[in-house]
GROMACS .gro file of C-alpha atoms in nm:
model
  487
    1MET     CA    1  12.003  10.060  16.906
    2ASN     CA    2  11.682   9.920  17.043
    3VAL     CA    3  11.402  10.162  17.096
    4LEU     CA    4  11.084  10.082  17.283
    5PHE     CA    5  10.799  10.312  17.177
    6VAL     CA    6  10.484  10.317  17.378
    7ILE     CA    7  10.182  10.496  17.260
    8ARG     CA    8   9.817  10.518  17.374
    9SER     CA    9   9.626  10.417  17.072
   10THR     CA   10   9.665  10.313  16.705
   11ALA     CA   11   9.486  10.637  16.611
   12HIS     CA   12   9.789  10.824  16.772
   13PHE     CA   13  10.037  10.637  16.547
   14VAL     CA   14  10.001  10.909  16.276
   15TYR     CA   15  10.118  11.171  16.523
   16HIS     CA   16  10.453  10.989  16.555
   17VAL     CA   17  10.512  10.827  16.216
   18SER     CA   18  10.770  11.092  16.104
   19VAL     CA   19  10.966  11.019  16.428
   20LEU     CA   20  10.938  10.630  16.382
   21GLU     CA   21  11.046  10.647  16.009
   22SER     CA   22  11.352  10.848  16.092
   23LEU     CA   23  11.458  10.619  16.384
   24CYS     CA   24  11.423  10.320  16.150
   25ARG     CA   25  11.610  10.499  15.860
   26ARG     CA   26  11.892  10.580  16.091
   27GLY     CA   27  11.950  10.193  16.158
   28ASN     CA   28  11.757  10.156  16.488
   29ARG     CA   29  11.530   9.872  16.575
   30VAL     CA   30  11.193   9.987  16.701
   31ARG     CA   31  10.932   9.796  16.893
   32ILE     CA   32  10.594   9.979  16.918
   33LEU     CA   33  10.356   9.898  17.199
   34VAL     CA   34   9.983  10.016  17.190
   35ASP     CA   35   9.715   9.981  17.434
   36GLU     CA   36   9.447   9.755  17.311
   37GLU     CA   37   9.139   9.901  17.493
   38TRP     CA   38   9.220  10.259  17.377
   39SER     CA   39   9.269  10.121  17.028
   40ARG     CA   40   8.917   9.955  17.017
   41GLY     CA   41   8.733  10.078  16.692
   42LYS     CA   42   9.030  10.290  16.578
   43SER     CA   43   9.215  10.246  16.246
   44ARG     CA   44   9.523  10.049  16.214
   45GLU     CA   45   9.577  10.109  15.843
   46ALA     CA   46   9.861  10.355  15.876
   47LEU     CA   47  10.041  10.129  16.134
   48ASP     CA   48  10.009   9.829  15.925
   49GLU     CA   49  10.143  10.022  15.609
   50PHE     CA   50  10.435  10.138  15.809
   51LEU     CA   51  10.527   9.787  15.927
   52ARG     CA   52  10.492   9.639  15.574
   53LYS     CA   53  10.765   9.865  15.441
   54THR     CA   54  10.984   9.883  15.760
   55PRO     CA   55  11.131   9.536  15.852
   56SER     CA   56  11.322   9.707  16.150
   57ALA     CA   57  11.002   9.771  16.328
   58ALA     CA   58  10.756   9.559  16.507
   59TRP     CA   59  10.444   9.599  16.728
   60ALA     CA   60  10.246   9.439  17.012
   61TRP     CA   61   9.971   9.520  17.249
   62SER     CA   62  10.108   9.675  17.567
   63ARG     CA   63  10.016   9.534  17.911
   64ARG     CA   64   9.822   9.722  18.184
   65ARG     CA   65   9.897   9.743  18.554
   66SER     CA   66   9.730   9.483  18.751
   67GLY     CA   67   9.678   9.424  19.115
   68PRO     CA   68   9.504   9.605  19.413
   69MET     CA   69   9.717   9.926  19.374
   70ARG     CA   70   9.557  10.001  19.026
   71ARG     CA   71   9.199  10.076  19.184
   72PHE     CA   72   9.372  10.358  19.406
   73LEU     CA   73   9.629  10.506  19.164
   74PHE     CA   74   9.431  10.572  18.867
   75PRO     CA   75   9.137  10.770  19.038
   76LEU     CA   76   9.396  10.948  19.243
   77ARG     CA   77   9.579  11.053  18.944
   78GLU     CA   78   9.265  11.213  18.785
   79ALA     CA   79   9.186  11.381  19.122
   80VAL     CA   80   9.539  11.539  19.130
   81THR     CA   81   9.493  11.679  18.766
   82TYR     CA   82   9.153  11.811  18.869
   83SER     CA   83   9.312  11.985  19.165
   84ARG     CA   84   9.554  12.148  18.942
   85TYR     CA   85   9.288  12.275  18.704
   86LEU     CA   86   9.113  12.442  19.015
   87GLY     CA   87   9.410  12.662  19.065
   88ARG     CA   88   9.495  12.734  18.705
   89ARG     CA   89   9.456  13.089  18.607
   90GLY     CA   90   9.366  13.202  18.261
   91GLN     CA   91   9.199  12.872  18.156
   92SER     CA   92   8.842  12.829  18.064
   93GLY     CA   93   8.630  12.677  18.330
   94PHE     CA   94   8.510  12.426  18.070
   95TYR     CA   95   8.818  12.214  18.104
   96CYS     CA   96   8.790  12.202  18.491
   97ALA     CA   97   8.439  12.087  18.453
   98ARG     CA   98   8.526  11.828  18.194
   99TRP     CA   99   8.794  11.675  18.411
  100GLU     CA  100   8.543  11.658  18.709
  101ARG     CA  101   8.345  11.421  18.494
  102TYR     CA  102   8.670  11.190  18.483
  103LEU     CA  103   8.670  11.164  18.850
  104ASN     CA  104   8.523  10.851  19.008
  105ARG     CA  105   8.185  10.870  19.203
  106GLU     CA  106   8.347  10.948  19.544
  107PHE     CA  107   8.567  11.238  19.417
  108ARG     CA  108   8.280  11.374  19.213
  109ALA     CA  109   8.065  11.396  19.509
  110ILE     CA  110   8.341  11.576  19.700
  111ALA     CA  111   8.400  11.816  19.415
  112ARG     CA  112   8.040  11.950  19.420
  113ILE     CA  113   8.053  12.064  19.770
  114PRO     CA  114   8.260  12.382  19.782
  115PHE     CA  115   8.389  12.344  20.136
  116LEU     CA  116   8.498  11.985  20.079
  117ARG     CA  117   8.649  12.061  19.736
  118ARG     CA  118   8.872  12.319  19.884
  119LEU     CA  119   8.968  12.095  20.165
  120VAL     CA  120   9.035  11.780  19.961
  121PHE     CA  121   9.173  11.893  19.631
  122GLY     CA  122   9.482  12.083  19.779
  123PRO     CA  123   9.844  12.023  19.877
  124LEU     CA  124   9.749  11.734  20.104
  125LEU     CA  125   9.595  11.533  19.824
  126ARG     CA  126   9.904  11.582  19.602
  127SER     CA  127  10.136  11.483  19.890
  128PHE     CA  128   9.940  11.181  19.941
  129HIS     CA  129   9.944  11.083  19.571
  130LYS     CA  130  10.329  11.137  19.550
  131ALA     CA  131  10.368  10.895  19.859
  132LEU     CA  132  10.138  10.640  19.705
  133GLU     CA  133  10.315  10.634  19.377
  134CYS     CA  134  10.638  10.568  19.565
  135VAL     CA  135  10.486  10.273  19.757
  136ALA     CA  136  10.321  10.128  19.460
  137GLY     CA  137  10.646  10.144  19.266
  138ALA     CA  138  10.660   9.985  18.914
  139ASP     CA  139  10.436   9.699  18.818
  140GLN     CA  140  10.663   9.399  18.806
  141VAL     CA  141  10.491   9.218  18.527
  142ILE     CA  142  10.568   9.530  18.302
  143VAL     CA  143  10.913   9.546  18.433
  144ARG     CA  144  10.987   9.193  18.335
  145ALA     CA  145  10.823   9.257  17.989
  146ILE     CA  146  11.062   9.540  17.926
  147ALA     CA  147  11.357   9.360  18.069
  148ALA     CA  148  11.297   9.070  17.838
  149ASP     CA  149  11.427   9.286  17.543
  150LEU     CA  150  11.584   9.559  17.755
  151PRO     CA  151  11.577   9.855  17.513
  152ASP     CA  152  11.842  10.121  17.496
  153VAL     CA  153  11.567  10.391  17.546
  154VAL     CA  154  11.197  10.407  17.612
  155VAL     CA  155  10.987  10.658  17.427
  156LEU     CA  156  10.631  10.735  17.552
  157SER     CA  157  10.341  10.944  17.439
  158PRO     CA  158  10.127  11.120  17.542
  159LEU     CA  159  10.176  11.038  17.921
  160ASN     CA  160   9.918  11.297  18.029
  161MET     CA  161   9.573  11.224  17.900
  162ARG     CA  162   9.312  11.078  18.114
  163PHE     CA  163   9.388  10.720  18.257
  164SER     CA  164   9.721  10.717  18.086
  165GLU     CA  165   9.838  10.363  18.074
  166GLU     CA  166  10.193  10.477  17.940
  167ILE     CA  167  10.278  10.595  18.295
  168GLU     CA  168  10.325  10.239  18.408
  169TYR     CA  169  10.576  10.178  18.129
  170LEU     CA  170  10.761  10.503  18.232
  171LYS     CA  171  10.769  10.400  18.601
  172ALA     CA  172  10.893  10.049  18.497
  173ALA     CA  173  11.169  10.188  18.256
  174GLN     CA  174  11.286  10.407  18.541
  175PHE     CA  175  11.286  10.126  18.770
  176LEU     CA  176  11.512   9.940  18.525
  177GLY     CA  177  11.739  10.240  18.508
  178LEU     CA  178  11.654  10.302  18.143
  179PRO     CA  179  11.660  10.649  17.979
  180THR     CA  180  11.313  10.780  17.908
  181VAL     CA  181  11.189  11.021  17.661
  182GLY     CA  182  10.829  11.177  17.643
  183ILE     CA  183  10.685  11.347  17.324
  184VAL     CA  184  10.403  11.592  17.335
  185LEU     CA  185  10.126  11.450  17.121
  186SER     CA  186   9.946  11.763  16.992
  187TRP     CA  187   9.920  12.141  16.998
  188ASP     CA  188   9.688  12.153  17.302
  189ASN     CA  189   9.801  11.861  17.514
  190LEU     CA  190   9.988  12.065  17.774
  191THR     CA  191   9.689  12.307  17.841
  192THR     CA  192   9.377  12.091  17.798
  193LYS     CA  193   9.490  11.751  17.901
  194GLY     CA  194   9.621  11.600  18.241
  195MET     CA  195   9.927  11.635  18.447
  196PHE     CA  196  10.240  11.430  18.414
  197HIS     CA  197  10.207  11.192  18.726
  198ALA     CA  198  10.563  11.061  18.650
  199ARG     CA  199  10.823  11.266  18.450
  200PRO     CA  200  11.036  11.131  18.175
  201ASP     CA  201  11.414  11.222  18.178
  202ARG     CA  202  11.357  11.421  17.852
  203LEU     CA  203  11.046  11.584  17.708
  204LEU     CA  204  11.039  11.670  17.336
  205VAL     CA  205  10.801  11.960  17.253
  206TRP     CA  206  10.715  12.145  16.947
  207ASN     CA  207  10.804  12.500  17.007
  208GLU     CA  208  10.886  12.767  17.270
  209GLU     CA  209  10.516  12.783  17.364
  210HIS     CA  210  10.517  12.424  17.455
  211HIS     CA  211  10.845  12.483  17.641
  212ARG     CA  212  10.694  12.759  17.844
  213GLU     CA  213  10.390  12.553  17.930
  214ALA     CA  214  10.591  12.243  18.024
  215VAL     CA  215  10.778  12.458  18.272
  216GLU     CA  216  10.498  12.667  18.408
  217LEU     CA  217  10.215  12.412  18.416
  218HIS     CA  218  10.388  12.088  18.457
  219GLY     CA  219  10.686  12.153  18.658
  220PHE     CA  220  10.965  12.039  18.403
  221THR     CA  221  11.297  12.228  18.425
  222SER     CA  222  11.429  12.382  18.104
  223ASP     CA  223  11.723  12.133  18.073
  224GLN     CA  224  11.474  11.851  18.060
  225ILE     CA  225  11.307  11.993  17.742
  226VAL     CA  226  11.407  11.973  17.387
  227VAL     CA  227  11.241  12.197  17.134
  228ALA     CA  228  11.215  11.996  16.803
  229GLY     CA  229  10.916  12.105  16.588
  230ALA     CA  230  10.583  11.933  16.523
  231PRO     CA  231  10.626  11.580  16.375
  232PHE     CA  232  10.259  11.553  16.322
  233PHE     CA  233  10.276  11.821  16.058
  234ASP     CA  234  10.589  11.696  15.884
  235LYS     CA  235  10.344  11.557  15.612
  236TRP     CA  236  10.302  11.913  15.499
  237ARG     CA  237  10.679  11.967  15.437
  238ASP     CA  238  10.656  11.863  15.071
  239PRO     CA  239  10.294  11.788  14.994
  240GLN     CA  240  10.205  11.652  14.658
  241ASP     CA  241   9.929  11.847  14.472
  242SER     CA  242   9.752  11.557  14.336
  243GLY     CA  243   9.488  11.662  14.083
  244ALA     CA  244   9.373  11.316  14.050
  245ALA     CA  245   9.319  11.286  14.431
  246TYR     CA  246   9.108  11.605  14.426
  247ALA     CA  247   8.911  11.489  14.125
  248LYS     CA  248   8.835  11.178  14.308
  249VAL     CA  249   8.697  11.376  14.599
  250SER     CA  250   8.488  11.597  14.359
  251GLN     CA  251   8.347  11.294  14.195
  252SER     CA  252   8.244  11.139  14.517
  253LEU     CA  253   8.063  11.465  14.594
  254THR     CA  254   7.908  11.497  14.254
  255ARG     CA  255   8.035  11.856  14.220
  256ALA     CA  256   8.220  12.039  13.956
  257PRO     CA  257   8.595  12.027  14.039
  258ASP     CA  258   8.633  12.395  13.942
  259LYS     CA  259   8.358  12.528  14.142
  260PRO     CA  260   8.495  12.763  14.414
  261PHE     CA  261   8.434  12.663  14.772
  262VAL     CA  262   8.486  12.743  15.134
  263LEU     CA  263   8.617  12.457  15.352
  264TYR     CA  264   8.447  12.434  15.675
  265LEU     CA  265   8.652  12.247  15.933
  266GLY     CA  266   8.454  12.067  16.205
  267SER     CA  267   8.555  12.064  16.560
  268SER     CA  268   8.555  11.791  16.818
  269PRO     CA  269   8.234  11.738  17.037
  270ASN     CA  270   8.417  11.876  17.328
  271ILE     CA  271   8.463  12.214  17.153
  272ALA     CA  272   8.123  12.219  16.972
  273PRO     CA  273   7.871  11.940  17.048
  274ASP     CA  274   7.642  12.081  16.757
  275GLU     CA  275   7.785  12.241  16.460
  276ALA     CA  276   7.514  12.172  16.208
  277TRP     CA  277   7.329  12.500  16.291
  278VAL     CA  278   7.641  12.693  16.243
  279ILE     CA  279   7.714  12.548  15.907
  280ARG     CA  280   7.359  12.607  15.792
  281ARG     CA  281   7.356  12.963  15.878
  282LEU     CA  282   7.690  13.035  15.734
  283ALA     CA  283   7.597  12.871  15.405
  284ALA     CA  284   7.261  13.061  15.397
  285LEU     CA  285   7.442  13.401  15.450
  286ILE     CA  286   7.695  13.332  15.174
  287LYS     CA  287   7.425  13.230  14.945
  288SER     CA  288   7.212  13.532  15.016
  289SER     CA  289   7.503  13.779  15.001
  290GLN     CA  290   7.493  14.041  14.735
  291HIS     CA  291   7.874  14.055  14.712
  292PRO     CA  292   7.981  13.958  14.361
  293ALA     CA  293   8.285  13.779  14.495
  294LEU     CA  294   8.062  13.525  14.684
  295SER     CA  295   7.844  13.445  14.387
  296GLY     CA  296   7.839  13.071  14.334
  297LEU     CA  297   8.061  13.012  14.626
  298ASP     CA  298   7.990  12.665  14.780
  299VAL     CA  299   8.061  12.522  15.132
  300LEU     CA  300   8.227  12.203  15.155
  301VAL     CA  301   8.210  12.052  15.516
  302ARG     CA  302   8.491  11.834  15.659
  303PRO     CA  303   8.363  11.698  15.984
  304HIS     CA  304   8.601  11.631  16.282
  305PRO     CA  305   8.653  11.252  16.272
  306SER     CA  306   8.438  11.200  16.593
  307GLN     CA  307   8.157  11.405  16.449
  308VAL     CA  308   8.123  11.254  16.090
  309VAL     CA  309   7.813  11.055  16.194
  310LYS     CA  310   7.631  11.349  16.353
  311LEU     CA  311   7.703  11.595  16.057
  312SER     CA  312   7.615  11.334  15.808
  313VAL     CA  313   7.264  11.464  15.846
  314LEU     CA  314   7.366  11.759  15.637
  315LEU     CA  315   7.397  11.529  15.332
  316THR     CA  316   7.023  11.489  15.325
  317GLU     CA  317   6.999  11.869  15.299
  318GLY     CA  318   7.209  11.893  15.003
  319PHE     CA  319   7.536  12.003  15.157
  320ALA     CA  320   7.870  11.878  15.017
  321VAL     CA  321   8.024  11.665  15.321
  322TRP     CA  322   8.361  11.502  15.276
  323PRO     CA  323   8.432  11.223  15.361
  324GLN     CA  324   8.085  11.097  15.344
  325LYS     CA  325   8.119  10.771  15.522
  326PRO     CA  326   8.204  10.722  15.888
  327GLU     CA  327   8.458  10.444  15.797
  328ASP     CA  328   8.655  10.688  15.581
  329LEU     CA  329   8.760  10.886  15.890
  330ARG     CA  330   8.753  10.616  16.171
  331ASP     CA  331   8.822  10.864  16.451
  332SER     CA  332   9.168  10.968  16.327
  333PRO     CA  333   9.321  11.237  16.112
  334PRO     CA  334   9.428  11.173  15.762
  335ASP     CA  335   9.685  10.886  15.803
  336THR     CA  336   9.767  10.727  15.484
  337PRO     CA  337   9.939  10.874  15.154
  338ARG     CA  338   9.603  10.852  14.976
  339ALA     CA  339   9.410  11.037  15.253
  340ILE     CA  340   9.688  11.290  15.294
  341ALA     CA  341   9.690  11.359  14.916
  342GLU     CA  342   9.311  11.393  14.906
  343PHE     CA  343   9.315  11.640  15.208
  344PHE     CA  344   9.584  11.849  15.058
  345GLY     CA  345   9.401  11.854  14.720
  346VAL     CA  346   9.097  11.996  14.898
  347ILE     CA  347   9.284  12.248  15.107
  348SER     CA  348   9.497  12.381  14.808
  349ARG     CA  349   9.184  12.446  14.611
  350CYS     CA  350   8.965  12.607  14.888
  351VAL     CA  351   8.916  12.984  14.865
  352ALA     CA  352   8.949  12.977  15.256
  353ALA     CA  353   8.893  12.761  15.542
  354VAL     CA  354   8.646  12.837  15.836
  355GLY     CA  355   8.638  12.672  16.175
  356LEU     CA  356   8.572  12.720  16.545
  357ASN     CA  357   8.873  12.575  16.719
  358THR     CA  358   9.023  12.257  16.568
  359SER     CA  359   9.366  12.121  16.459
  360GLY     CA  360   9.247  12.121  16.091
  361MET     CA  361   9.293  12.496  16.103
  362LEU     CA  362   9.660  12.439  16.175
  363ASP     CA  363   9.674  12.222  15.876
  364THR     CA  364   9.523  12.495  15.642
  365LEU     CA  365   9.762  12.757  15.782
  366ILE     CA  366  10.068  12.546  15.725
  367CYS     CA  367   9.931  12.473  15.367
  368ASP     CA  368   9.927  12.852  15.327
  369ARG     CA  369   9.550  12.898  15.292
  370PRO     CA  370   9.366  13.195  15.433
  371THR     CA  371   9.186  13.063  15.758
  372VAL     CA  372   8.896  13.224  15.949
  373ALA     CA  373   8.809  13.170  16.295
  374LEU     CA  374   8.441  13.219  16.357
  375LEU     CA  375   8.403  13.351  16.699
  376LEU     CA  376   8.072  13.274  16.844
  377PRO     CA  377   7.939  13.352  17.207
  378GLU     CA  378   7.796  12.997  17.223
  379PHE     CA  379   8.149  12.846  17.210
  380SER     CA  380   8.339  13.102  17.408
  381ALA     CA  381   8.429  12.854  17.686
  382THR     CA  382   8.616  12.635  17.432
  383GLN     CA  383   8.744  12.906  17.206
  384THR     CA  384   8.846  13.259  17.313
  385THR     CA  385   8.894  13.157  17.686
  386ALA     CA  386   9.081  12.837  17.620
  387LEU     CA  387   9.456  12.867  17.652
  388HIS     CA  388   9.556  12.681  17.345
  389PHE     CA  389   9.333  12.898  17.129
  390LYS     CA  390   9.476  13.206  17.300
  391VAL     CA  391   9.828  13.093  17.192
  392LEU     CA  392   9.713  13.037  16.835
  393ALA     CA  393   9.542  13.369  16.823
  394LYS     CA  394   9.865  13.547  16.953
  395PHE     CA  395  10.030  13.463  16.623
  396GLU     CA  396   9.766  13.661  16.451
  397ALA     CA  397   9.768  13.421  16.150
  398LEU     CA  398   9.395  13.356  16.178
  399ALA     CA  399   9.148  13.603  16.044
  400MET     CA  400   8.916  13.668  16.342
  401ALA     CA  401   8.549  13.690  16.243
  402ASP     CA  402   8.334  13.826  16.534
  403GLY     CA  403   8.010  13.655  16.431
  404PHE     CA  404   7.846  13.545  16.105
  405GLU     CA  405   7.825  13.875  15.930
  406SER     CA  406   8.193  13.953  15.996
  407CYS     CA  407   8.289  13.593  15.866
  408VAL     CA  408   8.097  13.654  15.537
  409ASN     CA  409   8.266  13.991  15.494
  410LEU     CA  410   8.612  13.849  15.536
  411LEU     CA  411   8.534  13.573  15.292
  412ALA     CA  412   8.418  13.825  15.037
  413ASP     CA  413   8.741  14.007  15.083
  414ILE     CA  414   8.950  13.693  15.056
  415SER     CA  415   8.752  13.577  14.750
  416GLY     CA  416   8.824  13.917  14.590
  417GLY     CA  417   9.193  13.858  14.628
  418LYS     CA  418   9.261  14.032  14.962
  419ASP     CA  419   9.488  13.812  15.174
  420GLU     CA  420   9.613  14.029  15.467
  421LYS     CA  421   9.746  13.736  15.678
  422ARG     CA  422  10.002  13.570  15.459
  423ALA     CA  423  10.293  13.715  15.632
  424GLU     CA  424  10.154  13.611  15.972
  425ARG     CA  425  10.099  13.252  15.837
  426LYS     CA  426  10.474  13.232  15.752
  427ASN     CA  427  10.568  13.353  16.100
  428PHE     CA  428  10.334  13.100  16.251
  429ILE     CA  429  10.491  12.814  16.053
  430ARG     CA  430  10.837  12.935  16.125
  431LYS     CA  431  10.786  12.976  16.506
  432PHE     CA  432  10.522  12.714  16.596
  433VAL     CA  433  10.564  12.427  16.359
  434TRP     CA  434  10.930  12.421  16.254
  435PRO     CA  435  11.119  12.652  16.489
  436LEU     CA  436  11.442  12.503  16.384
  437GLY     CA  437  11.385  12.565  16.039
  438PRO     CA  438  11.203  12.368  15.757
  439ALA     CA  439  11.526  12.213  15.619
  440ARG     CA  440  11.506  11.909  15.842
  441SER     CA  441  11.188  11.742  15.967
  442ALA     CA  442  11.082  11.748  16.324
  443GLY     CA  443  11.084  11.367  16.312
  444ASP     CA  444  11.461  11.365  16.232
  445ILE     CA  445  11.531  11.615  16.513
  446MET     CA  446  11.341  11.410  16.758
  447ALA     CA  447  11.509  11.094  16.653
  448GLU     CA  448  11.841  11.247  16.712
  449ALA     CA  449  11.732  11.364  17.062
  450ILE     CA  450  11.621  11.006  17.140
  451GLU     CA  451  11.948  10.863  17.023
  452ARG     CA  452  12.141  11.121  17.234
  453GLU     CA  453  11.941  11.027  17.535
  454ALA     CA  454  12.019  10.654  17.488
  455GLN     CA  455  12.383  10.706  17.438
  456GLY     CA  456  12.418  10.944  17.735
  457ASN     CA  457  12.248  10.714  17.980
  458THR     CA  458  12.385  10.747  18.331
  459HIS     CA  459  12.076  10.610  18.514
  460PHE     CA  460  12.122  10.326  18.755
  461PRO     CA  461  11.823  10.198  18.951
  462ALA     CA  462  11.752  10.067  19.297
  463PRO     CA  463  11.793   9.695  19.342
  464LEU     CA  464  11.546   9.502  19.133
  465CYS     CA  465  11.331   9.210  19.204
  466LYS     CA  466  11.502   8.866  19.164
  467GLY     CA  467  11.557   8.766  18.798
  468VAL     CA  468  11.533   9.110  18.639
  469ARG     CA  469  11.837   9.242  18.450
  470THR     CA  470  11.940   9.607  18.492
  471ARG     CA  471  12.138   9.842  18.276
  472ARG     CA  472  12.452   9.734  18.483
  473SER     CA  473  12.461   9.394  18.315
  474HIS     CA  474  12.341   9.488  17.975
  475PRO     CA  475  12.601   9.420  17.701
  476ARG     CA  476  12.528   9.758  17.543
  477GLY     CA  477  12.512   9.954  17.859
  478GLY     CA  478  12.845   9.893  17.997
  479GLY     CA  479  12.891   9.728  18.338
  480LYS     CA  480  13.114   9.789  18.628
  481ASP     CA  481  13.333  10.025  18.411
  482ALA     CA  482  13.034  10.228  18.293
  483SER     CA  483  12.922  10.247  18.660
  484LYS     CA  484  13.252  10.374  18.775
  485ASN     CA  485  13.254  10.648  18.511
  486ASN     CA  486  12.932  10.776  18.629
  487LYS     CA  487  13.026  10.815  18.994
   0.00000   0.00000   0.00000
């Protein structure tokens, strides 16, 4: 079976590696397409390593839509997403304001005038957008590029981030009558990112929370959705506790490997533009605490990949910051066996992890380490009032610290052996990460769903432009006989 796998960036490859490995292991041929512009400056190490050991996989840069329609479609899509944020209940206003910044100059000017905002960003705009998408149709250059290899199924992710180029491949695949599968990229993609301006035949999600969000926020029907688990976290199903990897980290930090420490997990600049003051104050309170369990407790800072340069200033103040060099993160999560082993070595040896709102907190929960959410009023718009954080809080797996003093007290309890959230962590893993059970990886389950979608293809397109094959004439897709069976 031929699978076309379209992703936004090389930095996103790590989110899908479990699915891709399973597809290839099951005997499928996979062609990965990645957008060159969104990959600029991002790591390609994990992708290259995967290709070296997987002869049935190949990759290339994807194409972008060209022509006059592009200048209308892309700004209009972002305006439609903004209109949805305006009417979304329960979401922090931060995300609506953030999407306003993605609008073009004309739409931003309208958004700042209340009367015009209500008038323009409403049902009429959405109806106009739907009509324009139909008029624009599929980009014929992309149609021909897909048709040259005519895959059995087209898989796309994330499809709903700002200026998502994958939408054009989705529309082209649908024009060709090929089955299409979307994969939710991360834990917050359905609540803090954009709308699906074209919908795949099937959407693969992590859990029932994602299922609910896909239906309520994005208009999918339940029969379009498959709950499969979180392939991004399959790396933690059987992690290797590498003492050598941790020793290497400790050596680079010139710290004693057996010295107890709290792992501070940095957030993205969207969540917290400046965390340095948070880290300084937390470290100072731990150091000055009279609680015996906190005596000698260090703070190890792991910046968010996009914040490593900003937080490197802490190195000059004597803080242990890991990784120390920007090139060691390259704006992506741990994506190679070495990086994953080092991260697990750090996680498994910390007393506890502390963070504001970051996916790293999910990593530490899955690795069964006590994790504290430090709640601060300065970050309420991206923390307690954000929909994805509310979902995480609902599982009660995080220890909630209402301010610095509360955080220090919780760390003292945990350092003293008091771990009250272990049962909740297990429940979180069971329901949010691997809802179908840990026996099989989410990647395997998604690969099976992708194969089923390809084998059950009953999609036949409208007449195509001259010279483009359709599923009707494809040797693996049947022909007239298959067409009759689907009448």
